[in-house]
mmCIF file of C-alpha atoms in Angstrom:
data_model
loop_
_atom_site.group_PDB
_atom_site.id
_atom_site.type_symbol
_atom_site.label_atom_id
_atom_site.label_comp_id
_atom_site.label_asym_id
_atom_site.label_seq_id
_atom_site.Cartn_x
_atom_site.Cartn_y
_atom_site.Cartn_z
ATOM 1 C CA CYS A 1 49.204 85.301 48.020
ATOM 2 C CA ARG A 2 51.864 82.631 48.460
ATOM 3 C CA SER A 3 53.339 80.765 45.533
ATOM 4 C CA TYR A 4 55.557 77.718 45.569
ATOM 5 C CA ARG A 5 57.593 75.624 43.231
ATOM 6 C CA ILE A 6 57.288 71.995 44.200
ATOM 7 C CA TRP A 7 59.542 69.205 43.003
ATOM 8 C CA LEU A 8 58.692 65.605 43.678
ATOM 9 C CA LEU A 9 61.755 63.432 44.054
ATOM 10 C CA GLN A 10 62.334 59.729 44.437
ATOM 11 C CA GLU A 11 65.489 58.423 46.009
ATOM 12 C CA PRO A 12 67.408 56.086 43.701
ATOM 13 C CA GLU A 13 66.715 52.375 44.232
ATOM 14 C CA THR A 14 64.050 52.976 46.890
ATOM 15 C CA GLU A 15 60.318 53.473 47.042
ATOM 16 C CA ILE A 16 60.631 56.503 49.335
ATOM 17 C CA CYS A 17 59.241 59.668 47.836
ATOM 18 C CA TYR A 18 59.534 63.076 49.376
ATOM 19 C CA ALA A 19 58.893 66.642 48.426
ATOM 20 C CA VAL A 20 61.077 69.693 48.224
ATOM 21 C CA TYR A 21 59.580 73.111 47.826
ATOM 22 C CA TYR A 22 60.951 76.540 47.237
ATOM 23 C CA ARG A 23 59.089 79.338 48.914
ATOM 24 C CA SER A 24 58.856 82.453 46.818
ATOM 25 C CA ASN A 25 57.007 85.032 48.860
ATOM 26 C CA ASP A 26 58.111 88.685 48.830
ATOM 27 C CA ARG A 27 60.972 88.137 51.271
ATOM 28 C CA MET A 28 62.364 85.231 49.277
ATOM 29 C CA ARG A 29 62.100 87.195 46.039
ATOM 30 C CA ARG A 30 64.199 89.935 47.612
ATOM 31 C CA ASN A 31 66.721 87.300 48.694
ATOM 32 C CA ARG A 32 66.893 85.895 45.180
ATOM 33 C CA GLN A 33 67.559 89.332 43.765
ATOM 34 C CA SER A 34 70.393 89.790 46.226
ATOM 35 C CA GLY A 35 71.908 86.453 45.203
ATOM 36 C CA LYS A 36 70.788 84.406 48.216
ATOM 37 C CA LYS A 37 68.935 81.131 47.766
ATOM 38 C CA GLY A 38 65.389 80.607 49.025
ATOM 39 C CA MET A 39 64.506 78.269 51.837
ATOM 40 C CA ILE A 40 64.293 74.587 50.950
ATOM 41 C CA VAL A 41 62.468 72.197 53.263
ATOM 42 C CA THR A 42 62.438 68.434 52.777
ATOM 43 C CA MET A 43 60.443 65.832 54.615
ATOM 44 C CA LYS A 44 60.692 62.091 54.200
ATOM 45 C CA ILE A 45 58.003 59.576 54.933
ATOM 46 C CA GLU A 46 60.090 57.926 57.662
ATOM 47 C CA ASN A 47 60.657 61.159 59.610
ATOM 48 C CA ILE A 48 57.274 62.872 59.692
ATOM 49 C CA PRO A 49 57.315 65.178 62.730
ATOM 50 C CA GLU A 50 55.362 64.172 65.817
ATOM 51 C CA ALA A 51 53.232 67.300 65.398
ATOM 52 C CA PHE A 52 51.438 65.588 62.491
ATOM 53 C CA SER A 53 50.981 62.192 64.146
ATOM 54 C CA VAL A 54 47.895 63.130 66.196
ATOM 55 C CA THR A 55 44.649 64.131 64.504
ATOM 56 C CA LEU A 56 43.935 66.946 66.962
ATOM 57 C CA ARG A 57 47.344 68.554 66.390
ATOM 58 C CA LEU A 58 46.806 68.391 62.632
ATOM 59 C CA LYS A 59 43.380 70.034 63.029
ATOM 60 C CA ILE A 60 44.906 72.815 65.132
ATOM 61 C CA ILE A 61 47.691 73.540 62.652
ATOM 62 C CA THR A 62 45.273 73.447 59.718
ATOM 63 C CA ALA A 63 42.925 75.898 61.464
ATOM 64 C CA LEU A 64 45.786 78.314 62.160
ATOM 65 C CA VAL A 65 47.106 78.385 58.574
ATOM 66 C CA SER A 66 44.421 80.823 57.444
ATOM 67 C CA SER A 67 44.433 83.127 60.489
ATOM 68 C CA ALA A 68 45.070 83.466 64.213
ATOM 69 C CA ARG A 69 42.413 81.836 66.401
ATOM 70 C CA THR A 70 41.305 82.111 69.990
ATOM 71 C CA PHE A 71 41.143 79.104 72.297
ATOM 72 C CA LYS A 72 37.356 79.184 72.066
ATOM 73 C CA GLU A 73 37.436 79.180 68.252
ATOM 74 C CA LEU A 74 39.890 76.281 68.188
ATOM 75 C CA ARG A 75 37.710 74.352 70.606
ATOM 76 C CA GLU A 76 34.674 74.855 68.342
ATOM 77 C CA ILE A 77 36.620 73.894 65.198
ATOM 78 C CA THR A 78 38.267 70.791 66.649
ATOM 79 C CA GLN A 79 35.400 69.664 68.908
ATOM 80 C CA ALA A 80 38.049 68.715 71.492
ATOM 81 C CA THR A 81 37.707 68.870 75.241
ATOM 82 C CA GLN A 82 39.237 71.856 76.990
ATOM 83 C CA GLY A 83 41.904 69.749 78.695
ATOM 84 C CA ASN A 84 42.983 67.809 75.595
ATOM 85 C CA LEU A 85 43.114 70.960 73.458
ATOM 86 C CA SER A 86 45.172 72.742 76.091
ATOM 87 C CA VAL A 87 47.709 69.894 76.267
ATOM 88 C CA GLN A 88 48.106 69.725 72.483
ATOM 89 C CA LEU A 89 48.448 73.512 72.146
ATOM 90 C CA THR A 90 51.157 73.483 74.808
ATOM 91 C CA LYS A 91 53.083 70.749 72.970
ATOM 92 C CA LEU A 92 52.850 72.564 69.629
ATOM 93 C CA GLU A 93 54.014 75.780 71.263
ATOM 94 C CA GLU A 94 56.970 74.033 72.942
ATOM 95 C CA TRP A 95 57.996 72.539 69.582
ATOM 96 C CA GLY A 96 57.860 75.982 67.916
ATOM 97 C CA TYR A 97 54.853 75.388 65.646
ATOM 98 C CA LEU A 98 52.734 78.167 67.142
ATOM 99 C CA THR A 99 52.819 81.089 69.515
ATOM 100 C CA SER A 100 50.228 82.227 72.025
ATOM 101 C CA GLU A 101 49.289 85.667 73.209
ATOM 102 C CA LYS A 102 47.269 86.093 76.368
ATOM 103 C CA MET A 103 45.302 89.232 77.157
ATOM 104 C CA ILE A 104 42.655 90.173 79.645
ATOM 105 C CA GLU A 105 39.280 91.059 78.195
ATOM 106 C CA LYS A 106 36.329 91.810 80.470
ATOM 107 C CA LYS A 107 38.193 90.388 83.469
ATOM 108 C CA LYS A 108 38.784 87.082 81.656
ATOM 109 C CA THR A 109 41.942 85.752 80.055
ATOM 110 C CA LYS A 110 41.730 85.428 76.283
ATOM 111 C CA SER A 111 44.389 83.340 74.502
ATOM 112 C CA THR A 112 45.059 83.821 70.805
ATOM 113 C CA TYR A 113 47.196 81.350 68.864
ATOM 114 C CA THR A 114 49.166 82.021 65.686
ATOM 115 C CA ILE A 115 51.158 79.620 63.529
ATOM 116 C CA THR A 116 54.886 80.411 63.339
ATOM 117 C CA GLU A 117 56.981 80.567 60.171
ATOM 118 C CA PHE A 118 58.555 77.250 61.191
ATOM 119 C CA GLY A 119 55.119 75.699 61.727
ATOM 120 C CA LEU A 120 53.929 76.908 58.339
ATOM 121 C CA GLN A 121 57.045 75.580 56.591
ATOM 122 C CA GLN A 122 56.667 72.184 58.265
ATOM 123 C CA PHE A 123 52.966 72.017 57.400
ATOM 124 C CA GLU A 124 53.640 72.891 53.761
ATOM 125 C CA ALA A 125 56.390 70.273 53.557
ATOM 126 C CA TYR A 126 53.990 67.724 55.069
ATOM 127 C CA VAL A 127 51.280 68.574 52.521
ATOM 128 C CA SER A 128 53.847 68.300 49.709
ATOM 129 C CA LEU A 129 54.927 64.911 51.018
ATOM 130 C CA LEU A 130 51.328 63.700 51.002
ATOM 131 C CA GLN A 131 50.892 64.996 47.449
ATOM 132 C CA SER A 132 53.970 63.079 46.335
ATOM 133 C CA VAL A 133 52.665 59.873 47.895
ATOM 134 C CA LEU A 134 49.283 60.286 46.189
ATOM 135 C CA GLN A 135 50.861 60.950 42.784
ATOM 136 C CA LYS A 136 52.691 57.621 42.741
#
C-alpha cells in the first residue's frame, strides 16, 4: 500500500496552483530513518508533460499503474488501433515512463509493458495537480 502526504500550494500573487507530494513507501521510510529526505515532485499547470497531453497516452499510463499489461490487454482497454497504440507506447518508452519486455510464446512475440518509477512519480504529480485545481 502506498501512502502520500500532499500539500497544495499557491504561488504568491498568482492564480497558479500546483501540488507537491512526499512519497513515503518502505524505501522512503528507510531513507527518513537514515536522515535523508524523501523525493519531492512538483508540477505546475504551465509545464504539464507531453505524456499527459494525449488521451491515449493517459489511458495507457492509467492502465499500467495497477499492474503490467500486454500489448493485447492495452489494446482492449484503450480501444486504440494497433498502429496508434504502438506509436504512443514507443513515445512513452523513449521518455522513460514505461519499459517493455518482449518474449516469444508459442512462436509469437508477446510484449509486456510496465510503468517505471519515474512514470509513476509523474502520474502521481499530475493527479495531485488536478486535485489542486479542482479544490480551488
